[in-house]
Amino acid sequence: MVRAVLEWLWEDNHCDTMLPSTMLNTLIFGNGFWKIIWDAQARGGTGDIRIINVDPSGMFFNPEATCIEDAEEIFHLEQVPVAKLRRMHPDKAEDIKAGVEDQSIVVTRPHMSQAKANQGNEPVTVQMTTGEQEWSYPSSASSKRGPESKETATVMERWYKDKEGAWKRCVVANKTLLIDEYPQIDTPPFVHFCDYRVPWMIWGTGEIQHIENLQYEINRRRGMILDILRFCSAPMMAVDPASGIDADQLEAVPGAVIQAEGGPAAVSILTPQMDLSGLFRVQQMDKQDFNDILGYMEIMQGKRSEEHTSEL
């Protein structure tokens, strides 16, 4: 019976289509979160369980936490439309005001307008094929403004344990207290997806982070090799200004053959000569190291991560 209910909730909340977005957050940032809430407005006001995807940049934990189970404080911050908050809390509707409480904790994601000619908030007008009517709709250029101008409020949800160890929930929207209750649960309603766990920390690291750092290192090495090859193909020349030679007219041409008079004493080379084959061997080793590391990344092989499977 319980299994049937869970399967129904999974399908009803479209978790199969929401999971790839969560996994993308996990692979890039190392962490992904789901939140299980009770939506009182679902099913015509009857209410139902809802599972939502949470932005990992809006989750905060006490520094000593290594997982959700041993966390003492959990914060979830997000920008929520004021109209939605007023529907959810009609008794506090007049007190809820729009605005961003702290710009440093809000991730701004601007959306550029698709109509280049329309740079303001004026509606976009479309002429009908009949030529008799016009259809107007609001321009998306208005979405380029900050969150505070979109009629949203910063909602902070705090879960913390009291002196007896019971979880307490407090929800504030721009200094307006919305909820202050004891929900009578053992664990806060969050699911944490972690890619590569870091010892003694709740935060994990993502596969993209590992590959990115490795790519930076390999790019640095290859840049050094290219600099050496560039100097070898066009070596620096030291000229005595007192000799009367015009240095601006000198140019080192790779592969050039210069005839010198005066016999062997008039010709000399830099010693010792550099064996460039070693540089190419180093480059091949870097390439092999990069391929080996990618071989350990399950997502790069198209495999399902066992870590993610165990979380589900």
mmCIF file with all atom_site columns, C-alpha atoms in Angstrom, residues 62-270:
data_model
loop_
_atom_site.group_PDB
_atom_site.id
_atom_site.type_symbol
_atom_site.label_atom_id
_atom_site.label_alt_id
_atom_site.label_comp_id
_atom_site.label_asym_id
_atom_site.label_entity_id
_atom_site.label_seq_id
_atom_site.pdbx_PDB_ins_code
_atom_site.Cartn_x
_atom_site.Cartn_y
_atom_site.Cartn_z
_atom_site.occupancy
_atom_site.B_iso_or_equiv
_atom_site.pdbx_formal_charge
_atom_site.auth_seq_id
_atom_site.auth_comp_id
_atom_site.auth_asym_id
_atom_site.auth_atom_id
_atom_site.pdbx_PDB_model_num
ATOM 1   C CA . ASN A 1 62  ? 25.162 25.189 10.115  1.00 0.00 ? 62  ASN A CA 1
ATOM 2   C CA . PRO A 1 63  ? 28.916 24.734 9.484   1.00 0.00 ? 63  PRO A CA 1
ATOM 3   C CA . GLU A 1 64  ? 29.168 21.584 11.611  1.00 0.00 ? 64  GLU A CA 1
ATOM 4   C CA . ALA A 1 65  ? 26.565 19.662 9.613   1.00 0.00 ? 65  ALA A CA 1
ATOM 5   C CA . THR A 1 66  ? 27.729 16.683 7.549   1.00 0.00 ? 66  THR A CA 1
ATOM 6   C CA . CYS A 1 67  ? 24.248 15.671 6.340   1.00 0.00 ? 67  CYS A CA 1
ATOM 7   C CA . ILE A 1 68  ? 20.640 16.744 6.746   1.00 0.00 ? 68  ILE A CA 1
ATOM 8   C CA . GLU A 1 69  ? 20.106 14.221 9.547   1.00 0.00 ? 69  GLU A CA 1
ATOM 9   C CA . ASP A 1 70  ? 22.723 15.780 11.868  1.00 0.00 ? 70  ASP A CA 1
ATOM 10  C CA . ALA A 1 71  ? 22.075 19.418 10.901  1.00 0.00 ? 71  ALA A CA 1
ATOM 11  C CA . GLU A 1 72  ? 21.001 21.773 13.668  1.00 0.00 ? 72  GLU A CA 1
ATOM 12  C CA . GLU A 1 73  ? 19.886 24.637 11.423  1.00 0.00 ? 73  GLU A CA 1
ATOM 13  C CA . ILE A 1 74  ? 18.687 24.698 7.829   1.00 0.00 ? 74  ILE A CA 1
ATOM 14  C CA . PHE A 1 75  ? 17.835 27.836 5.879   1.00 0.00 ? 75  PHE A CA 1
ATOM 15  C CA . HIS A 1 76  ? 16.030 27.981 2.548   1.00 0.00 ? 76  HIS A CA 1
ATOM 16  C CA . LEU A 1 77  ? 15.814 31.359 0.814   1.00 0.00 ? 77  LEU A CA 1
ATOM 17  C CA . GLU A 1 78  ? 13.998 32.175 -2.415  1.00 0.00 ? 78  GLU A CA 1
ATOM 18  C CA . GLN A 1 79  ? 12.143 34.948 -4.191  1.00 0.00 ? 79  GLN A CA 1
ATOM 19  C CA . VAL A 1 80  ? 8.405  34.212 -4.242  1.00 0.00 ? 80  VAL A CA 1
ATOM 20  C CA . PRO A 1 81  ? 5.723  36.239 -6.056  1.00 0.00 ? 81  PRO A CA 1
ATOM 21  C CA . VAL A 1 82  ? 3.805  38.438 -3.669  1.00 0.00 ? 82  VAL A CA 1
ATOM 22  C CA . ALA A 1 83  ? 0.478  37.393 -5.187  1.00 0.00 ? 83  ALA A CA 1
ATOM 23  C CA . LYS A 1 84  ? 1.248  33.753 -4.379  1.00 0.00 ? 84  LYS A CA 1
ATOM 24  C CA . LEU A 1 85  ? 2.225  34.588 -0.802  1.00 0.00 ? 85  LEU A CA 1
ATOM 25  C CA . ARG A 1 86  ? -0.975 36.540 -0.296  1.00 0.00 ? 86  ARG A CA 1
ATOM 26  C CA . ARG A 1 87  ? -3.046 33.613 -1.549  1.00 0.00 ? 87  ARG A CA 1
ATOM 27  C CA . MET A 1 88  ? -1.206 31.237 0.789   1.00 0.00 ? 88  MET A CA 1
ATOM 28  C CA . HIS A 1 89  ? -1.464 33.590 3.785   1.00 0.00 ? 89  HIS A CA 1
ATOM 29  C CA . PRO A 1 90  ? -4.597 35.718 3.365   1.00 0.00 ? 90  PRO A CA 1
ATOM 30  C CA . ASP A 1 91  ? -4.475 36.800 7.003   1.00 0.00 ? 91  ASP A CA 1
ATOM 31  C CA . LYS A 1 92  ? -1.058 38.457 6.380   1.00 0.00 ? 92  LYS A CA 1
ATOM 32  C CA . ALA A 1 93  ? -1.845 39.748 2.873   1.00 0.00 ? 93  ALA A CA 1
ATOM 33  C CA . GLU A 1 94  ? -1.692 43.435 3.829   1.00 0.00 ? 94  GLU A CA 1
ATOM 34  C CA . ASP A 1 95  ? 1.643  43.030 5.644   1.00 0.00 ? 95  ASP A CA 1
ATOM 35  C CA . ILE A 1 96  ? 3.479  41.229 2.837   1.00 0.00 ? 96  ILE A CA 1
ATOM 36  C CA . LYS A 1 97  ? 5.511  43.720 0.811   1.00 0.00 ? 97  LYS A CA 1
ATOM 37  C CA . ALA A 1 98  ? 7.575  43.217 -2.354  1.00 0.00 ? 98  ALA A CA 1
ATOM 38  C CA . GLY A 1 99  ? 11.326 43.650 -2.298  1.00 0.00 ? 99  GLY A CA 1
ATOM 39  C CA . VAL A 1 100 ? 14.696 41.960 -1.922  1.00 0.00 ? 100 VAL A CA 1
ATOM 40  C CA . GLU A 1 101 ? 15.831 41.699 1.673   1.00 0.00 ? 101 GLU A CA 1
ATOM 41  C CA . ASP A 1 102 ? 19.500 41.102 0.827   1.00 0.00 ? 102 ASP A CA 1
ATOM 42  C CA . GLN A 1 103 ? 20.909 41.432 -2.696  1.00 0.00 ? 103 GLN A CA 1
ATOM 43  C CA . SER A 1 104 ? 23.948 39.298 -1.819  1.00 0.00 ? 104 SER A CA 1
ATOM 44  C CA . ILE A 1 105 ? 21.821 36.168 -1.345  1.00 0.00 ? 105 ILE A CA 1
ATOM 45  C CA . VAL A 1 106 ? 19.662 36.577 -4.450  1.00 0.00 ? 106 VAL A CA 1
ATOM 46  C CA . VAL A 1 107 ? 20.770 35.087 -7.743  1.00 0.00 ? 107 VAL A CA 1
ATOM 47  C CA . THR A 1 108 ? 19.623 37.353 -10.557 1.00 0.00 ? 108 THR A CA 1
ATOM 48  C CA . ARG A 1 109 ? 18.782 35.553 -13.773 1.00 0.00 ? 109 ARG A CA 1
ATOM 49  C CA . PRO A 1 110 ? 17.831 38.172 -16.370 1.00 0.00 ? 110 PRO A CA 1
ATOM 50  C CA . HIS A 1 111 ? 15.829 37.192 -19.443 1.00 0.00 ? 111 HIS A CA 1
ATOM 51  C CA . MET A 1 112 ? 16.630 39.158 -22.572 1.00 0.00 ? 112 MET A CA 1
ATOM 52  C CA . SER A 1 113 ? 13.837 40.444 -24.769 1.00 0.00 ? 113 SER A CA 1
ATOM 53  C CA . GLN A 1 114 ? 13.244 38.622 -28.034 1.00 0.00 ? 114 GLN A CA 1
ATOM 54  C CA . ALA A 1 115 ? 12.126 41.831 -29.728 1.00 0.00 ? 115 ALA A CA 1
ATOM 55  C CA . LYS A 1 116 ? 15.179 44.054 -30.233 1.00 0.00 ? 116 LYS A CA 1
ATOM 56  C CA . ALA A 1 117 ? 13.154 47.010 -31.401 1.00 0.00 ? 117 ALA A CA 1
ATOM 57  C CA . ASN A 1 118 ? 11.152 47.104 -28.192 1.00 0.00 ? 118 ASN A CA 1
ATOM 58  C CA . GLN A 1 119 ? 13.484 48.270 -25.425 1.00 0.00 ? 119 GLN A CA 1
ATOM 59  C CA . GLY A 1 120 ? 10.938 49.436 -22.863 1.00 0.00 ? 120 GLY A CA 1
ATOM 60  C CA . ASN A 1 121 ? 7.916  48.042 -21.122 1.00 0.00 ? 121 ASN A CA 1
ATOM 61  C CA . GLU A 1 122 ? 5.550  48.867 -23.988 1.00 0.00 ? 122 GLU A CA 1
ATOM 62  C CA . PRO A 1 123 ? 3.415  45.992 -25.268 1.00 0.00 ? 123 PRO A CA 1
ATOM 63  C CA . VAL A 1 124 ? 4.373  44.254 -28.489 1.00 0.00 ? 124 VAL A CA 1
ATOM 64  C CA . THR A 1 125 ? 1.690  44.685 -31.160 1.00 0.00 ? 125 THR A CA 1
ATOM 65  C CA . VAL A 1 126 ? 1.070  42.014 -33.767 1.00 0.00 ? 126 VAL A CA 1
ATOM 66  C CA . GLN A 1 127 ? -1.009 42.738 -36.876 1.00 0.00 ? 127 GLN A CA 1
ATOM 67  C CA . MET A 1 128 ? -3.533 40.038 -37.698 1.00 0.00 ? 128 MET A CA 1
ATOM 68  C CA . THR A 1 129 ? -3.612 38.478 -41.159 1.00 0.00 ? 129 THR A CA 1
ATOM 69  C CA . THR A 1 130 ? -6.988 40.042 -41.827 1.00 0.00 ? 130 THR A CA 1
ATOM 70  C CA . GLY A 1 131 ? -5.529 43.496 -41.240 1.00 0.00 ? 131 GLY A CA 1
ATOM 71  C CA . GLU A 1 132 ? -8.515 44.508 -39.159 1.00 0.00 ? 132 GLU A CA 1
ATOM 72  C CA . GLN A 1 133 ? -7.418 43.600 -35.622 1.00 0.00 ? 133 GLN A CA 1
ATOM 73  C CA . GLU A 1 134 ? -4.298 43.875 -33.560 1.00 0.00 ? 134 GLU A CA 1
ATOM 74  C CA . TRP A 1 135 ? -3.144 41.621 -30.754 1.00 0.00 ? 135 TRP A CA 1
ATOM 75  C CA . SER A 1 136 ? -0.975 43.061 -27.984 1.00 0.00 ? 136 SER A CA 1
ATOM 76  C CA . TYR A 1 137 ? 0.953  41.261 -25.276 1.00 0.00 ? 137 TYR A CA 1
ATOM 77  C CA . PRO A 1 138 ? 3.412  42.516 -22.597 1.00 0.00 ? 138 PRO A CA 1
ATOM 78  C CA . SER A 1 139 ? 7.029  42.781 -23.652 1.00 0.00 ? 139 SER A CA 1
ATOM 79  C CA . SER A 1 140 ? 9.576  40.418 -22.094 1.00 0.00 ? 140 SER A CA 1
ATOM 80  C CA . ALA A 1 141 ? 11.945 43.382 -21.849 1.00 0.00 ? 141 ALA A CA 1
ATOM 81  C CA . SER A 1 142 ? 10.433 44.126 -18.457 1.00 0.00 ? 142 SER A CA 1
ATOM 82  C CA . SER A 1 143 ? 11.959 40.886 -17.150 1.00 0.00 ? 143 SER A CA 1
ATOM 83  C CA . LYS A 1 144 ? 15.420 42.447 -17.459 1.00 0.00 ? 144 LYS A CA 1
ATOM 84  C CA . ARG A 1 145 ? 14.680 44.415 -14.321 1.00 0.00 ? 145 ARG A CA 1
ATOM 85  C CA . GLY A 1 146 ? 15.745 43.220 -10.912 1.00 0.00 ? 146 GLY A CA 1
ATOM 86  C CA . PRO A 1 147 ? 13.684 40.831 -8.761  1.00 0.00 ? 147 PRO A CA 1
ATOM 87  C CA . GLU A 1 148 ? 12.436 43.684 -6.584  1.00 0.00 ? 148 GLU A CA 1
ATOM 88  C CA . SER A 1 149 ? 10.543 45.144 -9.559  1.00 0.00 ? 149 SER A CA 1
ATOM 89  C CA . LYS A 1 150 ? 8.814  41.857 -10.362 1.00 0.00 ? 150 LYS A CA 1
ATOM 90  C CA . GLU A 1 151 ? 6.545  41.975 -7.314  1.00 0.00 ? 151 GLU A CA 1
ATOM 91  C CA . THR A 1 152 ? 8.393  39.281 -5.417  1.00 0.00 ? 152 THR A CA 1
ATOM 92  C CA . ALA A 1 153 ? 9.425  39.010 -1.787  1.00 0.00 ? 153 ALA A CA 1
ATOM 93  C CA . THR A 1 154 ? 12.397 37.332 -0.132  1.00 0.00 ? 154 THR A CA 1
ATOM 94  C CA . VAL A 1 155 ? 11.113 34.342 1.819   1.00 0.00 ? 155 VAL A CA 1
ATOM 95  C CA . MET A 1 156 ? 13.369 32.822 4.449   1.00 0.00 ? 156 MET A CA 1
ATOM 96  C CA . GLU A 1 157 ? 12.382 29.438 5.846   1.00 0.00 ? 157 GLU A CA 1
ATOM 97  C CA . ARG A 1 158 ? 14.338 28.412 8.922   1.00 0.00 ? 158 ARG A CA 1
ATOM 98  C CA . TRP A 1 159 ? 14.368 24.941 10.438  1.00 0.00 ? 159 TRP A CA 1
ATOM 99  C CA . TYR A 1 160 ? 16.110 24.641 13.801  1.00 0.00 ? 160 TYR A CA 1
ATOM 100 C CA . LYS A 1 161 ? 16.101 22.485 16.895  1.00 0.00 ? 161 LYS A CA 1
ATOM 101 C CA . ASP A 1 162 ? 14.957 23.838 20.231  1.00 0.00 ? 162 ASP A CA 1
ATOM 102 C CA . LYS A 1 163 ? 16.460 22.957 23.615  1.00 0.00 ? 163 LYS A CA 1
ATOM 103 C CA . GLU A 1 164 ? 14.599 19.634 23.703  1.00 0.00 ? 164 GLU A CA 1
ATOM 104 C CA . GLY A 1 165 ? 15.817 18.682 20.217  1.00 0.00 ? 165 GLY A CA 1
ATOM 105 C CA . ALA A 1 166 ? 12.438 19.147 18.504  1.00 0.00 ? 166 ALA A CA 1
ATOM 106 C CA . TRP A 1 167 ? 12.377 20.721 15.054  1.00 0.00 ? 167 TRP A CA 1
ATOM 107 C CA . LYS A 1 168 ? 10.779 24.145 14.777  1.00 0.00 ? 168 LYS A CA 1
ATOM 108 C CA . ARG A 1 169 ? 9.848  25.917 11.545  1.00 0.00 ? 169 ARG A CA 1
ATOM 109 C CA . CYS A 1 170 ? 9.828  29.667 11.046  1.00 0.00 ? 170 CYS A CA 1
ATOM 110 C CA . VAL A 1 171 ? 8.942  31.400 7.762   1.00 0.00 ? 171 VAL A CA 1
ATOM 111 C CA . VAL A 1 172 ? 9.491  35.125 7.221   1.00 0.00 ? 172 VAL A CA 1
ATOM 112 C CA . ALA A 1 173 ? 8.732  37.199 4.108   1.00 0.00 ? 173 ALA A CA 1
ATOM 113 C CA . ASN A 1 174 ? 10.575 40.516 4.238   1.00 0.00 ? 174 ASN A CA 1
ATOM 114 C CA . LYS A 1 175 ? 10.317 40.801 8.044   1.00 0.00 ? 175 LYS A CA 1
ATOM 115 C CA . THR A 1 176 ? 6.686  39.636 8.065   1.00 0.00 ? 176 THR A CA 1
ATOM 116 C CA . LEU A 1 177 ? 6.253  36.491 10.136  1.00 0.00 ? 177 LEU A CA 1
ATOM 117 C CA . LEU A 1 178 ? 4.160  33.971 8.223   1.00 0.00 ? 178 LEU A CA 1
ATOM 118 C CA . ILE A 1 179 ? 4.673  30.670 10.070  1.00 0.00 ? 179 ILE A CA 1
ATOM 119 C CA . ASP A 1 180 ? 6.016  29.817 13.516  1.00 0.00 ? 180 ASP A CA 1
ATOM 120 C CA . GLU A 1 181 ? 5.212  26.230 14.419  1.00 0.00 ? 181 GLU A CA 1
ATOM 121 C CA . TYR A 1 182 ? 6.357  22.803 15.607  1.00 0.00 ? 182 TYR A CA 1
ATOM 122 C CA . PRO A 1 183 ? 5.588  20.527 12.654  1.00 0.00 ? 183 PRO A CA 1
ATOM 123 C CA . GLN A 1 184 ? 6.082  17.298 14.665  1.00 0.00 ? 184 GLN A CA 1
ATOM 124 C CA . ILE A 1 185 ? 8.555  15.672 12.272  1.00 0.00 ? 185 ILE A CA 1
ATOM 125 C CA . ASP A 1 186 ? 11.855 13.892 12.788  1.00 0.00 ? 186 ASP A CA 1
ATOM 126 C CA . THR A 1 187 ? 13.681 15.269 9.734   1.00 0.00 ? 187 THR A CA 1
ATOM 127 C CA . PRO A 1 188 ? 13.158 18.481 7.718   1.00 0.00 ? 188 PRO A CA 1
ATOM 128 C CA . PRO A 1 189 ? 11.477 17.837 4.334   1.00 0.00 ? 189 PRO A CA 1
ATOM 129 C CA . PHE A 1 190 ? 14.592 18.118 2.166   1.00 0.00 ? 190 PHE A CA 1
ATOM 130 C CA . VAL A 1 191 ? 16.293 15.510 -0.022  1.00 0.00 ? 191 VAL A CA 1
ATOM 131 C CA . HIS A 1 192 ? 19.999 16.051 -0.695  1.00 0.00 ? 192 HIS A CA 1
ATOM 132 C CA . PHE A 1 193 ? 21.625 14.679 -3.857  1.00 0.00 ? 193 PHE A CA 1
ATOM 133 C CA . CYS A 1 194 ? 25.405 14.730 -3.531  1.00 0.00 ? 194 CYS A CA 1
ATOM 134 C CA . ASP A 1 195 ? 27.888 13.856 -6.283  1.00 0.00 ? 195 ASP A CA 1
ATOM 135 C CA . TYR A 1 196 ? 31.302 13.444 -4.587  1.00 0.00 ? 196 TYR A CA 1
ATOM 136 C CA . ARG A 1 197 ? 31.141 13.820 -0.829  1.00 0.00 ? 197 ARG A CA 1
ATOM 137 C CA . VAL A 1 198 ? 33.728 15.892 1.028   1.00 0.00 ? 198 VAL A CA 1
ATOM 138 C CA . PRO A 1 199 ? 34.759 14.511 4.464   1.00 0.00 ? 199 PRO A CA 1
ATOM 139 C CA . TRP A 1 200 ? 33.199 16.310 7.432   1.00 0.00 ? 200 TRP A CA 1
ATOM 140 C CA . MET A 1 201 ? 31.096 18.574 5.216   1.00 0.00 ? 201 MET A CA 1
ATOM 141 C CA . ILE A 1 202 ? 27.532 18.509 3.952   1.00 0.00 ? 202 ILE A CA 1
ATOM 142 C CA . TRP A 1 203 ? 28.554 20.049 0.643   1.00 0.00 ? 203 TRP A CA 1
ATOM 143 C CA . GLY A 1 204 ? 29.877 17.877 -2.154  1.00 0.00 ? 204 GLY A CA 1
ATOM 144 C CA . THR A 1 205 ? 31.866 18.551 -5.293  1.00 0.00 ? 205 THR A CA 1
ATOM 145 C CA . GLY A 1 206 ? 30.654 17.958 -8.841  1.00 0.00 ? 206 GLY A CA 1
ATOM 146 C CA . GLU A 1 207 ? 32.220 16.028 -11.662 1.00 0.00 ? 207 GLU A CA 1
ATOM 147 C CA . ILE A 1 208 ? 32.373 19.157 -13.777 1.00 0.00 ? 208 ILE A CA 1
ATOM 148 C CA . GLN A 1 209 ? 34.451 20.815 -11.047 1.00 0.00 ? 209 GLN A CA 1
ATOM 149 C CA . HIS A 1 210 ? 36.991 18.000 -11.103 1.00 0.00 ? 210 HIS A CA 1
ATOM 150 C CA . ILE A 1 211 ? 37.250 18.049 -14.885 1.00 0.00 ? 211 ILE A CA 1
ATOM 151 C CA . GLU A 1 212 ? 37.412 21.839 -14.960 1.00 0.00 ? 212 GLU A CA 1
ATOM 152 C CA . ASN A 1 213 ? 40.382 22.009 -12.584 1.00 0.00 ? 213 ASN A CA 1
ATOM 153 C CA . LEU A 1 214 ? 42.180 19.302 -14.546 1.00 0.00 ? 214 LEU A CA 1
ATOM 154 C CA . GLN A 1 215 ? 41.534 21.108 -17.813 1.00 0.00 ? 215 GLN A CA 1
ATOM 155 C CA . TYR A 1 216 ? 42.929 24.342 -16.382 1.00 0.00 ? 216 TYR A CA 1
ATOM 156 C CA . GLU A 1 217 ? 46.117 22.536 -15.340 1.00 0.00 ? 217 GLU A CA 1
ATOM 157 C CA . ILE A 1 218 ? 46.545 20.840 -18.717 1.00 0.00 ? 218 ILE A CA 1
ATOM 158 C CA . ASN A 1 219 ? 45.914 24.119 -20.529 1.00 0.00 ? 219 ASN A CA 1
ATOM 159 C CA . ARG A 1 220 ? 48.601 25.766 -18.408 1.00 0.00 ? 220 ARG A CA 1
ATOM 160 C CA . ARG A 1 221 ? 51.111 23.030 -19.245 1.00 0.00 ? 221 ARG A CA 1
ATOM 161 C CA . ARG A 1 222 ? 50.307 23.150 -22.934 1.00 0.00 ? 222 ARG A CA 1
ATOM 162 C CA . GLY A 1 223 ? 50.687 26.912 -22.887 1.00 0.00 ? 223 GLY A CA 1
ATOM 163 C CA . MET A 1 224 ? 54.172 26.539 -21.419 1.00 0.00 ? 224 MET A CA 1
ATOM 164 C CA . ILE A 1 225 ? 55.091 23.986 -24.098 1.00 0.00 ? 225 ILE A CA 1
ATOM 165 C CA . LEU A 1 226 ? 53.860 26.282 -26.849 1.00 0.00 ? 226 LEU A CA 1
ATOM 166 C CA . ASP A 1 227 ? 55.893 29.167 -25.411 1.00 0.00 ? 227 ASP A CA 1
ATOM 167 C CA . ILE A 1 228 ? 59.038 27.018 -25.452 1.00 0.00 ? 228 ILE A CA 1
ATOM 168 C CA . LEU A 1 229 ? 58.394 25.936 -29.028 1.00 0.00 ? 229 LEU A CA 1
ATOM 169 C CA . ARG A 1 230 ? 57.729 29.525 -30.051 1.00 0.00 ? 230 ARG A CA 1
ATOM 170 C CA . PHE A 1 231 ? 61.021 30.725 -28.583 1.00 0.00 ? 231 PHE A CA 1
ATOM 171 C CA . CYS A 1 232 ? 62.902 27.837 -30.188 1.00 0.00 ? 232 CYS A CA 1
ATOM 172 C CA . SER A 1 233 ? 61.455 28.588 -33.629 1.00 0.00 ? 233 SER A CA 1
ATOM 173 C CA . ALA A 1 234 ? 62.186 32.322 -33.319 1.00 0.00 ? 234 ALA A CA 1
ATOM 174 C CA . PRO A 1 235 ? 65.057 32.656 -30.789 1.00 0.00 ? 235 PRO A CA 1
ATOM 175 C CA . MET A 1 236 ? 65.957 35.918 -29.142 1.00 0.00 ? 236 MET A CA 1
ATOM 176 C CA . MET A 1 237 ? 68.955 37.736 -30.561 1.00 0.00 ? 237 MET A CA 1
ATOM 177 C CA . ALA A 1 238 ? 71.501 39.759 -28.576 1.00 0.00 ? 238 ALA A CA 1
ATOM 178 C CA . VAL A 1 239 ? 72.953 42.677 -30.527 1.00 0.00 ? 239 VAL A CA 1
ATOM 179 C CA . ASP A 1 240 ? 75.814 44.977 -29.556 1.00 0.00 ? 240 ASP A CA 1
ATOM 180 C CA . PRO A 1 241 ? 74.595 48.557 -30.161 1.00 0.00 ? 241 PRO A CA 1
ATOM 181 C CA . ALA A 1 242 ? 78.230 49.688 -30.650 1.00 0.00 ? 242 ALA A CA 1
ATOM 182 C CA . SER A 1 243 ? 78.613 47.426 -33.687 1.00 0.00 ? 243 SER A CA 1
ATOM 183 C CA . GLY A 1 244 ? 76.458 49.725 -35.785 1.00 0.00 ? 244 GLY A CA 1
ATOM 184 C CA . ILE A 1 245 ? 73.814 47.055 -36.551 1.00 0.00 ? 245 ILE A CA 1
ATOM 185 C CA . ASP A 1 246 ? 70.258 48.348 -36.932 1.00 0.00 ? 246 ASP A CA 1
ATOM 186 C CA . ALA A 1 247 ? 68.300 46.045 -34.596 1.00 0.00 ? 247 ALA A CA 1
ATOM 187 C CA . ASP A 1 248 ? 64.986 47.106 -36.173 1.00 0.00 ? 248 ASP A CA 1
ATOM 188 C CA . GLN A 1 249 ? 66.053 45.532 -39.451 1.00 0.00 ? 249 GLN A CA 1
ATOM 189 C CA . LEU A 1 250 ? 66.863 42.135 -37.919 1.00 0.00 ? 250 LEU A CA 1
ATOM 190 C CA . GLU A 1 251 ? 64.304 39.350 -38.049 1.00 0.00 ? 251 GLU A CA 1
ATOM 191 C CA . ALA A 1 252 ? 64.663 35.747 -36.945 1.00 0.00 ? 252 ALA A CA 1
ATOM 192 C CA . VAL A 1 253 ? 63.251 33.552 -39.697 1.00 0.00 ? 253 VAL A CA 1
ATOM 193 C CA . PRO A 1 254 ? 62.728 29.860 -38.807 1.00 0.00 ? 254 PRO A CA 1
ATOM 194 C CA . GLY A 1 255 ? 64.610 27.533 -41.156 1.00 0.00 ? 255 GLY A CA 1
ATOM 195 C CA . ALA A 1 256 ? 66.624 30.315 -42.743 1.00 0.00 ? 256 ALA A CA 1
ATOM 196 C CA . VAL A 1 257 ? 70.128 29.513 -44.097 1.00 0.00 ? 257 VAL A CA 1
ATOM 197 C CA . ILE A 1 258 ? 72.684 32.287 -43.638 1.00 0.00 ? 258 ILE A CA 1
ATOM 198 C CA . GLN A 1 259 ? 76.067 32.167 -45.364 1.00 0.00 ? 259 GLN A CA 1
ATOM 199 C CA . ALA A 1 260 ? 78.932 33.417 -43.198 1.00 0.00 ? 260 ALA A CA 1
ATOM 200 C CA . GLU A 1 261 ? 82.463 34.315 -44.226 1.00 0.00 ? 261 GLU A CA 1
ATOM 201 C CA . GLY A 1 262 ? 85.515 33.539 -42.114 1.00 0.00 ? 262 GLY A CA 1
ATOM 202 C CA . GLY A 1 263 ? 85.305 29.781 -41.777 1.00 0.00 ? 263 GLY A CA 1
ATOM 203 C CA . PRO A 1 264 ? 84.095 27.755 -38.778 1.00 0.00 ? 264 PRO A CA 1
ATOM 204 C CA . ALA A 1 265 ? 85.180 30.441 -36.334 1.00 0.00 ? 265 ALA A CA 1
ATOM 205 C CA . ALA A 1 266 ? 82.571 32.795 -37.762 1.00 0.00 ? 266 ALA A CA 1
ATOM 206 C CA . VAL A 1 267 ? 79.703 30.432 -37.053 1.00 0.00 ? 267 VAL A CA 1
ATOM 207 C CA . SER A 1 268 ? 78.480 29.271 -33.632 1.00 0.00 ? 268 SER A CA 1
ATOM 208 C CA . ILE A 1 269 ? 75.294 27.748 -32.165 1.00 0.00 ? 269 ILE A CA 1
ATOM 209 C CA . LEU A 1 270 ? 73.674 27.815 -28.777 1.00 0.00 ? 270 LEU A CA 1
#
